[in-house]
Amino acid sequence: MEVELADTSLLPPRRAEVVMLAARGMSTKAIARQLGISPATVEWHLDEAKDQFHALDRVDLVSQGWMQGLFRARMLAWMLVAFSALPAMRSRPTPMTGTRPPAVRSVIGRTAIREFRA
């Protein structure tokens, strides 16, 4: 999923990059490699962001970011719009008769249970 920052005013630019990459699921080493900084610097930025958002750990930081409107997901929004445009498949008329299919109910009576035990 493509995560991007929705509100860039909440974090300094470098910290925002680190938190955004963490929200994408990247490890500390991968973030450090991509940004050209040390893993200790990545951890420092994440710790500062945790303090700012009152988060206990990395997962809580990302969760707090989503709840406070820091992130937005481009693919998720597009998929929700696409799925909301699709009609409900169960209530569509069948192509042959133009009527809705009857509800299917399976009834198990005492005789069926007796036959099953035998």
GROMACS .gro file of N, CA, C and O in nm:
model
  472
    1MET      N    1   0.085  -0.117   0.000
    1MET     CA    2   0.000   0.000   0.000
    1MET      C    3   0.089   0.124   0.000
    1MET      O    4   0.188   0.130   0.072
    2GLU      N    5   0.052   0.220  -0.077
    2GLU     CA    6   0.130   0.344  -0.089
    2GLU      C    7   0.082   0.444   0.015
    2GLU      O    8  -0.026   0.500   0.005
    3VAL      N    9   0.165   0.466   0.118
    3VAL     CA   10   0.132   0.558   0.226
    3VAL      C   11   0.205   0.688   0.201
    3VAL      O   12   0.323   0.690   0.166
    4GLU      N   13   0.134   0.798   0.218
    4GLU     CA   14   0.197   0.930   0.206
    4GLU      C   15   0.147   1.018   0.319
    4GLU      O   16   0.049   0.986   0.386
    5LEU      N   17   0.217   1.127   0.342
    5LEU     CA   18   0.179   1.218   0.449
    5LEU      C   19   0.062   1.305   0.405
    5LEU      O   20   0.063   1.363   0.297
    6ALA      N   21  -0.038   1.313   0.489
    6ALA     CA   22  -0.152   1.398   0.461
    6ALA      C   23  -0.131   1.537   0.516
    6ALA      O   24  -0.175   1.635   0.457
    7ASP      N   25  -0.063   1.546   0.629
    7ASP     CA   26  -0.039   1.675   0.694
    7ASP      C   27   0.111   1.689   0.720
    7ASP      O   28   0.164   1.628   0.813
    8THR      N   29   0.179   1.768   0.640
    8THR     CA   30   0.325   1.783   0.653
    8THR      C   31   0.365   1.883   0.760
    8THR      O   32   0.482   1.894   0.792
    9SER      N   33   0.269   1.952   0.818
    9SER     CA   34   0.302   2.053   0.920
    9SER      C   35   0.323   1.994   1.059
    9SER      O   36   0.370   2.062   1.148
   10LEU      N   37   0.286   1.867   1.078
   10LEU     CA   38   0.297   1.807   1.211
   10LEU      C   39   0.439   1.764   1.247
   10LEU      O   40   0.471   1.755   1.366
   11LEU      N   41   0.521   1.735   1.148
   11LEU     CA   42   0.656   1.684   1.173
   11LEU      C   43   0.759   1.761   1.090
   11LEU      O   44   0.728   1.807   0.980
   12PRO      N   45   0.884   1.771   1.142
   12PRO     CA   46   0.991   1.826   1.059
   12PRO      C   47   1.013   1.737   0.936
   12PRO      O   48   0.980   1.617   0.940
   13PRO      N   49   1.068   1.790   0.829
   13PRO     CA   50   1.077   1.714   0.703
   13PRO      C   51   1.146   1.578   0.713
   13PRO      O   52   1.095   1.478   0.664
   14ARG      N   53   1.264   1.571   0.776
   14ARG     CA   54   1.337   1.444   0.783
   14ARG      C   55   1.262   1.344   0.871
   14ARG      O   56   1.252   1.226   0.838
   15ARG      N   57   1.208   1.389   0.982
   15ARG     CA   58   1.132   1.300   1.070
   15ARG      C   59   1.007   1.250   0.999
   15ARG      O   60   0.968   1.135   1.014
   16ALA      N   61   0.946   1.335   0.920
   16ALA     CA   62   0.828   1.295   0.844
   16ALA      C   63   0.863   1.184   0.745
   16ALA      O   64   0.786   1.089   0.728
   17GLU      N   65   0.979   1.196   0.679
   17GLU     CA   66   1.022   1.091   0.586
   17GLU      C   67   1.042   0.959   0.659
   17GLU      O   68   0.999   0.854   0.611
   18VAL      N   69   1.108   0.965   0.775
   18VAL     CA   70   1.134   0.843   0.851
   18VAL      C   71   1.004   0.778   0.896
   18VAL      O   72   0.985   0.657   0.881
   19VAL      N   73   0.912   0.857   0.948
   19VAL     CA   74   0.785   0.802   0.996
   19VAL      C   75   0.703   0.747   0.880
   19VAL      O   76   0.639   0.643   0.891
   20MET      N   77   0.705   0.814   0.766
   20MET     CA   78   0.631   0.767   0.650
   20MET      C   79   0.685   0.632   0.602
   20MET      O   80   0.609   0.541   0.572
   21LEU      N   81   0.817   0.618   0.597
   21LEU     CA   82   0.876   0.491   0.556
   21LEU      C   83   0.848   0.381   0.658
   21LEU      O   84   0.829   0.265   0.621
   22ALA      N   85   0.845   0.417   0.785
   22ALA     CA   86   0.809   0.319   0.889
   22ALA      C   87   0.664   0.275   0.871
   22ALA      O   88   0.631   0.158   0.891
   23ALA      N   89   0.577   0.368   0.834
   23ALA     CA   90   0.436   0.334   0.812
   23ALA      C   91   0.419   0.243   0.691
   23ALA      O   92   0.322   0.167   0.683
   24ARG      N   93   0.511   0.248   0.598
   24ARG     CA   94   0.508   0.158   0.482
   24ARG      C   95   0.558   0.019   0.516
   24ARG      O   96   0.555  -0.071   0.434
   25GLY      N   97   0.609   0.002   0.640
   25GLY     CA   98   0.653  -0.129   0.685
   25GLY      C   99   0.801  -0.156   0.667
   25GLY      O  100   0.844  -0.270   0.680
   26MET      N  101   0.878  -0.053   0.640
   26MET     CA  102   1.022  -0.072   0.620
   26MET      C  103   1.093  -0.087   0.754
   26MET      O  104   1.052  -0.028   0.854
   27SER      N  105   1.201  -0.165   0.756
   27SER     CA  106   1.279  -0.183   0.878
   27SER      C  107   1.369  -0.062   0.900
   27SER      O  108   1.386   0.022   0.812
   28THR      N  109   1.426  -0.055   1.019
   28THR     CA  110   1.515   0.056   1.053
   28THR      C  111   1.635   0.060   0.959
   28THR      O  112   1.673   0.167   0.910
   29LYS      N  113   1.692  -0.057   0.933
   29LYS     CA  114   1.809  -0.062   0.843
   29LYS      C  115   1.773  -0.020   0.700
   29LYS      O  116   1.849   0.049   0.634
   30ALA      N  117   1.655  -0.062   0.654
   30ALA     CA  118   1.613  -0.027   0.518
   30ALA      C  119   1.586   0.124   0.506
   30ALA      O  120   1.621   0.186   0.405
   31ILE      N  121   1.527   0.182   0.610
   31ILE     CA  122   1.503   0.327   0.610
   31ILE      C  123   1.636   0.401   0.608
   31ILE      O  124   1.655   0.497   0.533
   32ALA      N  125   1.731   0.356   0.692
   32ALA     CA  126   1.863   0.419   0.698
   32ALA      C  127   1.934   0.410   0.564
   32ALA      O  128   1.994   0.508   0.517
   33ARG      N  129   1.926   0.295   0.501
   33ARG     CA  130   1.990   0.276   0.370
   33ARG      C  131   1.928   0.368   0.265
   33ARG      O  132   1.998   0.430   0.186
   34GLN      N  133   1.795   0.378   0.264
   34GLN     CA  134   1.728   0.459   0.163
   34GLN      C  135   1.755   0.609   0.182
   34GLN      O  136   1.772   0.682   0.086
   35LEU      N  137   1.759   0.655   0.307
   35LEU     CA  138   1.778   0.797   0.333
   35LEU      C  139   1.925   0.837   0.348
   35LEU      O  140   1.955   0.956   0.356
   36GLY      N  141   2.013   0.738   0.354
   36GLY     CA  142   2.156   0.768   0.366
   36GLY      C  143   2.195   0.818   0.504
   36GLY      O  144   2.283   0.903   0.517
   37ILE      N  145   2.128   0.768   0.607
   37ILE     CA  146   2.160   0.805   0.745
   37ILE      C  147   2.186   0.677   0.824
   37ILE      O  148   2.162   0.566   0.774
   38SER      N  149   2.233   0.690   0.946
   38SER     CA  150   2.263   0.571   1.027
   38SER      C  151   2.134   0.516   1.089
   38SER      O  152   2.037   0.590   1.110
   39PRO      N  153   2.133   0.385   1.121
   39PRO     CA  154   2.017   0.327   1.189
   39PRO      C  155   1.989   0.394   1.325
   39PRO      O  156   1.874   0.405   1.366
   40ALA      N  157   2.095   0.442   1.393
   40ALA     CA  158   2.075   0.511   1.520
   40ALA      C  159   1.998   0.642   1.499
   40ALA      O  160   1.914   0.680   1.582
   41THR      N  161   2.025   0.711   1.389
   41THR     CA  162   1.953   0.836   1.359
   41THR      C  163   1.806   0.806   1.328
   41THR      O  164   1.716   0.880   1.370
   42VAL      N  165   1.781   0.696   1.258
   42VAL     CA  166   1.643   0.655   1.230
   42VAL      C  167   1.570   0.628   1.361
   42VAL      O  168   1.458   0.675   1.382
   43GLU      N  169   1.635   0.554   1.451
   43GLU     CA  170   1.574   0.525   1.581
   43GLU      C  171   1.548   0.653   1.660
   43GLU      O  172   1.447   0.666   1.727
   44TRP      N  173   1.641   0.749   1.653
   44TRP     CA  174   1.623   0.875   1.722
   44TRP      C  175   1.501   0.950   1.669
   44TRP      O  176   1.419   1.000   1.747
   45HIS      N  177   1.487   0.956   1.536
   45HIS     CA  178   1.370   1.022   1.477
   45HIS      C  179   1.241   0.952   1.518
   45HIS      O  180   1.141   1.017   1.549
   46LEU      N  181   1.243   0.818   1.519
   46LEU     CA  182   1.124   0.744   1.560
   46LEU      C  183   1.092   0.767   1.708
   46LEU      O  184   0.975   0.780   1.744
   47ASP      N  185   1.195   0.772   1.792
   47ASP     CA  186   1.172   0.799   1.934
   47ASP      C  187   1.114   0.938   1.956
   47ASP      O  188   1.024   0.958   2.039
   48GLU      N  189   1.164   1.036   1.882
   48GLU     CA  190   1.110   1.172   1.893
   48GLU      C  191   0.964   1.177   1.847
   48GLU      O  192   0.881   1.245   1.908
   49ALA      N  193   0.933   1.105   1.741
   49ALA     CA  194   0.795   1.101   1.692
   49ALA      C  195   0.705   1.029   1.792
   49ALA      O  196   0.590   1.068   1.813
   50LYS      N  197   0.757   0.922   1.854
   50LYS     CA  198   0.679   0.851   1.957
   50LYS      C  199   0.646   0.945   2.072
   50LYS      O  200   0.534   0.943   2.124
   51ASP      N  201   0.744   1.024   2.113
   51ASP     CA  202   0.719   1.120   2.220
   51ASP      C  203   0.613   1.222   2.179
   51ASP      O  204   0.527   1.260   2.258
   52GLN      N  205   0.622   1.267   2.056
   52GLN     CA  206   0.527   1.369   2.008
   52GLN      C  207   0.385   1.316   2.002
   52GLN      O  208   0.290   1.387   2.035
   53PHE      N  209   0.369   1.191   1.960
   53PHE     CA  210   0.236   1.133   1.944
   53PHE      C  211   0.194   1.048   2.063
   53PHE      O  212   0.091   0.981   2.059
   54HIS      N  213   0.275   1.047   2.170
   54HIS     CA  214   0.248   0.970   2.292
   54HIS      C  215   0.227   0.823   2.260
   54HIS      O  216   0.134   0.759   2.309
   55ALA      N  217   0.315   0.769   2.177
   55ALA     CA  218   0.308   0.630   2.136
   55ALA      C  219   0.404   0.545   2.219
   55ALA      O  220   0.511   0.593   2.260
   56LEU      N  221   0.367   0.421   2.241
   56LEU     CA  222   0.450   0.331   2.320
   56LEU      C  223   0.557   0.261   2.238
   56LEU      O  224   0.667   0.237   2.286
   57ASP      N  225   0.524   0.226   2.116
   57ASP     CA  226   0.619   0.158   2.030
   57ASP      C  227   0.592   0.198   1.884
   57ASP      O  228   0.512   0.286   1.856
   58ARG      N  229   0.661   0.132   1.794
   58ARG     CA  230   0.653   0.167   1.652
   58ARG      C  231   0.513   0.146   1.595
   58ARG      O  232   0.462   0.228   1.519
   59VAL      N  233   0.452   0.035   1.631
   59VAL     CA  234   0.317   0.004   1.582
   59VAL      C  235   0.218   0.108   1.635
   59VAL      O  236   0.131   0.155   1.561
   60ASP      N  237   0.232   0.143   1.761
   60ASP     CA  238   0.145   0.245   1.820
   60ASP      C  239   0.167   0.380   1.754
   60ASP      O  240   0.072   0.456   1.735
   61LEU      N  241   0.292   0.410   1.716
   61LEU     CA  242   0.321   0.535   1.646
   61LEU      C  243   0.247   0.542   1.513
   61LEU      O  244   0.183   0.643   1.482
   62VAL      N  245   0.254   0.435   1.438
   62VAL     CA  246   0.185   0.432   1.308
   62VAL      C  247   0.034   0.439   1.328
   62VAL      O  248  -0.037   0.511   1.257
   63SER      N  249  -0.016   0.369   1.429
   63SER     CA  250  -0.160   0.373   1.458
   63SER      C  251  -0.204   0.513   1.498
   63SER      O  252  -0.307   0.563   1.449
   64GLN      N  253  -0.127   0.579   1.584
   64GLN     CA  254  -0.159   0.716   1.623
   64GLN      C  255  -0.154   0.810   1.503
   64GLN      O  256  -0.236   0.901   1.490
   65GLY      N  257  -0.058   0.788   1.415
   65GLY     CA  258  -0.048   0.870   1.293
   65GLY      C  259  -0.172   0.857   1.206
   65GLY      O  260  -0.223   0.956   1.153
   66TRP      N  261  -0.224   0.734   1.192
   66TRP     CA  262  -0.346   0.714   1.113
   66TRP      C  263  -0.465   0.781   1.180
   66TRP      O  264  -0.545   0.847   1.116
   67MET      N  265  -0.475   0.764   1.314
   67MET     CA  266  -0.591   0.821   1.385
   67MET      C  267  -0.589   0.973   1.386
   67MET      O  268  -0.695   1.036   1.386
   68GLN      N  269  -0.470   1.033   1.387
   68GLN     CA  270  -0.463   1.179   1.392
   68GLN      C  271  -0.453   1.243   1.254
   68GLN      O  272  -0.430   1.362   1.242
   69GLY      N  273  -0.469   1.164   1.149
   69GLY     CA  274  -0.474   1.219   1.014
   69GLY      C  275  -0.339   1.255   0.955
   69GLY      O  276  -0.331   1.336   0.864
   70LEU      N  277  -0.232   1.192   1.005
   70LEU     CA  278  -0.099   1.219   0.953
   70LEU      C  279  -0.077   1.153   0.818
   70LEU      O  280  -0.011   1.207   0.731
   71PHE      N  281  -0.136   1.035   0.799
   71PHE     CA  282  -0.115   0.957   0.676
   71PHE      C  283  -0.242   0.953   0.592
   71PHE      O  284  -0.352   0.971   0.640
   72ARG      N  285  -0.220   0.921   0.465
   72ARG     CA  286  -0.331   0.884   0.376
   72ARG      C  287  -0.277   0.778   0.281
   72ARG      O  288  -0.158   0.774   0.251
   73ALA      N  289  -0.364   0.694   0.233
   73ALA     CA  290  -0.325   0.586   0.144
   73ALA      C  291  -0.392   0.607   0.009
   73ALA      O  292  -0.514   0.612   0.000
   74ARG      N  293  -0.310   0.623  -0.093
   74ARG     CA  294  -0.366   0.647  -0.227
   74ARG      C  295  -0.439   0.525  -0.279
   74ARG      O  296  -0.550   0.535  -0.327
   75MET      N  297  -0.379   0.407  -0.269
   75MET     CA  298  -0.440   0.287  -0.325
   75MET      C  299  -0.567   0.250  -0.250
   75MET      O  300  -0.666   0.212  -0.309
   76LEU      N  301  -0.567   0.262  -0.118
   76LEU     CA  302  -0.683   0.228  -0.040
   76LEU      C  303  -0.802   0.315  -0.076
   76LEU      O  304  -0.913   0.266  -0.095
   77ALA      N  305  -0.781   0.443  -0.091
   77ALA     CA  306  -0.891   0.533  -0.126
   77ALA      C  307  -0.946   0.499  -0.264
   77ALA      O  308  -1.068   0.497  -0.285
   78TRP      N  309  -0.859   0.469  -0.358
   78TRP     CA  310  -0.903   0.434  -0.493
   78TRP      C  311  -0.983   0.305  -0.491
   78TRP      O  312  -1.087   0.294  -0.556
   79MET      N  313  -0.936   0.205  -0.413
   79MET     CA  314  -1.007   0.078  -0.407
   79MET      C  315  -1.143   0.093  -0.341
   79MET      O  316  -1.240   0.031  -0.385
   80LEU      N  317  -1.154   0.175  -0.238
   80LEU     CA  318  -1.283   0.196  -0.173
   80LEU      C  319  -1.383   0.260  -0.268
   80LEU      O  320  -1.500   0.223  -0.270
   81VAL      N  321  -1.338   0.354  -0.348
   81VAL     CA  322  -1.426   0.417  -0.446
   81VAL      C  323  -1.469   0.314  -0.551
   81VAL      O  324  -1.587   0.307  -0.589
   82ALA      N  325  -1.376   0.231  -0.597
   82ALA     CA  326  -1.408   0.131  -0.698
   82ALA      C  327  -1.507   0.029  -0.645
   82ALA      O  328  -1.604  -0.007  -0.713
   83PHE      N  329  -1.486  -0.020  -0.522
   83PHE     CA  330  -1.576  -0.121  -0.466
   83PHE      C  331  -1.713  -0.063  -0.431
   83PHE      O  332  -1.813  -0.133  -0.437
   84SER      N  333  -1.718   0.063  -0.395
   84SER     CA  334  -1.848   0.121  -0.363
   84SER      C  335  -1.933   0.141  -0.489
   84SER      O  336  -2.055   0.150  -0.481
   85ALA      N  337  -1.870   0.146  -0.604
   85ALA     CA  338  -1.944   0.163  -0.729
   85ALA      C  339  -2.003   0.032  -0.780
   85ALA      O  340  -2.095   0.033  -0.862
   86LEU      N  341  -1.951  -0.081  -0.731
   86LEU     CA  342  -2.002  -0.210  -0.776
   86LEU      C  343  -2.136  -0.240  -0.710
   86LEU      O  344  -2.153  -0.216  -0.591
   87PRO      N  345  -2.230  -0.294  -0.786
   87PRO     CA  346  -2.358  -0.330  -0.724
   87PRO      C  347  -2.341  -0.455  -0.637
   87PRO      O  348  -2.249  -0.533  -0.655
   88ALA      N  349  -2.431  -0.471  -0.544
   88ALA     CA  350  -2.429  -0.590  -0.459
   88ALA      C  351  -2.467  -0.710  -0.545
   88ALA      O  352  -2.573  -0.711  -0.607
   89MET      N  353  -2.383  -0.809  -0.550
   89MET     CA  354  -2.403  -0.922  -0.641
   89MET      C  355  -2.521  -1.011  -0.599
   89MET      O  356  -2.587  -1.069  -0.683
   90ARG      N  357  -2.549  -1.020  -0.471
   90ARG     CA  358  -2.657  -1.108  -0.428
   90ARG      C  359  -2.793  -1.055  -0.465
   90ARG      O  360  -2.887  -1.130  -0.484
   91SER      N  361  -2.810  -0.925  -0.475
   91SER     CA  362  -2.942  -0.871  -0.501
   91SER      C  363  -2.967  -0.844  -0.649
   91SER      O  364  -3.072  -0.795  -0.684
   92ARG      N  365  -2.871  -0.877  -0.734
   92ARG     CA  366  -2.891  -0.855  -0.876
   92ARG      C  367  -2.987  -0.958  -0.934
   92ARG      O  368  -2.982  -1.074  -0.898
   93PRO      N  369  -3.072  -0.920  -1.026
   93PRO     CA  370  -3.158  -1.018  -1.093
   93PRO      C  371  -3.074  -1.114  -1.175
   93PRO      O  372  -2.969  -1.079  -1.227
   94THR      N  373  -3.121  -1.239  -1.185
   94THR     CA  374  -3.049  -1.336  -1.267
   94THR      C  375  -3.068  -1.301  -1.413
   94THR      O  376  -3.173  -1.250  -1.453
   95PRO      N  377  -2.970  -1.326  -1.498
   95PRO     CA  378  -2.981  -1.285  -1.638
   95PRO      C  379  -3.088  -1.361  -1.717
   95PRO      O  380  -3.142  -1.310  -1.812
   96MET      N  381  -3.123  -1.485  -1.677
   96MET     CA  382  -3.219  -1.563  -1.756
   96MET      C  383  -3.363  -1.524  -1.727
   96MET      O  384  -3.441  -1.504  -1.819
   97THR      N  385  -3.400  -1.514  -1.602
   97THR     CA  386  -3.541  -1.493  -1.570
   97THR      C  387  -3.574  -1.349  -1.534
   97THR      O  388  -3.689  -1.310  -1.543
   98GLY      N  389  -3.476  -1.273  -1.492
   98GLY     CA  390  -3.503  -1.137  -1.452
   98GLY      C  391  -3.559  -1.126  -1.312
   98GLY      O  392  -3.601  -1.020  -1.270
   99THR      N  393  -3.561  -1.237  -1.238
   99THR     CA  394  -3.609  -1.236  -1.100
   99THR      C  395  -3.494  -1.271  -1.007
   99THR      O  396  -3.394  -1.327  -1.050
  100ARG      N  397  -3.513  -1.241  -0.884
  100ARG     CA  398  -3.411  -1.274  -0.786
  100ARG      C  399  -3.418  -1.423  -0.752
  100ARG      O  400  -3.527  -1.481  -0.748
  101PRO      N  401  -3.303  -1.483  -0.725
  101PRO     CA  402  -3.306  -1.625  -0.689
  101PRO      C  403  -3.368  -1.643  -0.551
  101PRO      O  404  -3.358  -1.556  -0.466
  102PRO      N  405  -3.437  -1.757  -0.530
  102PRO     CA  406  -3.499  -1.779  -0.399
  102PRO      C  407  -3.392  -1.803  -0.292
  102PRO      O  408  -3.281  -1.846  -0.322
  103ALA      N  409  -3.429  -1.773  -0.171
  103ALA     CA  410  -3.338  -1.799  -0.059
  103ALA      C  411  -3.325  -1.948  -0.040
  103ALA      O  412  -3.423  -2.023  -0.047
  104VAL      N  413  -3.205  -1.994  -0.019
  104VAL     CA  414  -3.180  -2.137  -0.001
  104VAL      C  415  -3.171  -2.164   0.148
  104VAL      O  416  -3.092  -2.104   0.219
  105ARG      N  417  -3.257  -2.253   0.194
  105ARG     CA  418  -3.257  -2.291   0.335
  105ARG      C  419  -3.239  -2.441   0.345
  105ARG      O  420  -3.307  -2.516   0.277
  106SER      N  421  -3.150  -2.482   0.429
  106SER     CA  422  -3.135  -2.625   0.449
  106SER      C  423  -3.203  -2.662   0.580
  106SER      O  424  -3.172  -2.607   0.685
  107VAL      N  425  -3.300  -2.752   0.569
  107VAL     CA  426  -3.377  -2.794   0.685
  107VAL      C  427  -3.336  -2.936   0.719
  107VAL      O  428  -3.342  -3.024   0.634
  108ILE      N  429  -3.294  -2.954   0.841
  108ILE     CA  430  -3.259  -3.089   0.886
  108ILE      C  431  -3.360  -3.128   0.992
  108ILE      O  432  -3.369  -3.067   1.098
  109GLY      N  433  -3.437  -3.231   0.960
  109GLY     CA  434  -3.537  -3.279   1.055
  109GLY      C  435  -3.486  -3.399   1.132
  109GLY      O  436  -3.372  -3.444   1.117
  110ARG      N  437  -3.573  -3.454   1.215
  110ARG     CA  438  -3.534  -3.569   1.297
  110ARG      C  439  -3.504  -3.691   1.213
  110ARG      O  440  -3.415  -3.769   1.244
  111THR      N  441  -3.580  -3.708   1.104
  111THR     CA  442  -3.556  -3.825   1.020
  111THR      C  443  -3.420  -3.816   0.951
  111THR      O  444  -3.352  -3.916   0.938
  112ALA      N  445  -3.381  -3.697   0.911
  112ALA     CA  446  -3.251  -3.683   0.846
  112ALA      C  447  -3.139  -3.711   0.944
  112ALA      O  448  -3.037  -3.770   0.909
  113ILE      N  449  -3.159  -3.673   1.069
  113ILE     CA  450  -3.056  -3.699   1.171
  113ILE      C  451  -3.050  -3.848   1.201
  113ILE      O  452  -2.942  -3.905   1.215
  114ARG      N  453  -3.165  -3.914   1.209
  114ARG     CA  454  -3.166  -4.058   1.231
  114ARG      C  455  -3.095  -4.132   1.119
  114ARG      O  456  -3.021  -4.226   1.142
  115GLU      N  457  -3.121  -4.089   0.995
  115GLU     CA  458  -3.054  -4.153   0.880
  115GLU      C  459  -2.905  -4.129   0.884
  115GLU      O  460  -2.827  -4.214   0.845
  116PHE      N  461  -2.865  -4.014   0.932
  116PHE     CA  462  -2.723  -3.982   0.938
  116PHE      C  463  -2.651  -4.067   1.041
  116PHE      O  464  -2.539  -4.110   1.022
  117ARG      N  465  -2.720  -4.096   1.154
  117ARG     CA  466  -2.658  -4.177   1.260
  117ARG      C  467  -2.649  -4.323   1.219
  117ARG      O  468  -2.564  -4.396   1.268
  118ALA      N  469  -2.735  -4.369   1.135
  118ALA     CA  470  -2.741  -4.512   1.100
  118ALA      C  471  -2.627  -4.556   1.012
  118ALA      O  472  -2.536  -4.502   0.977
   0.00000   0.00000   0.00000
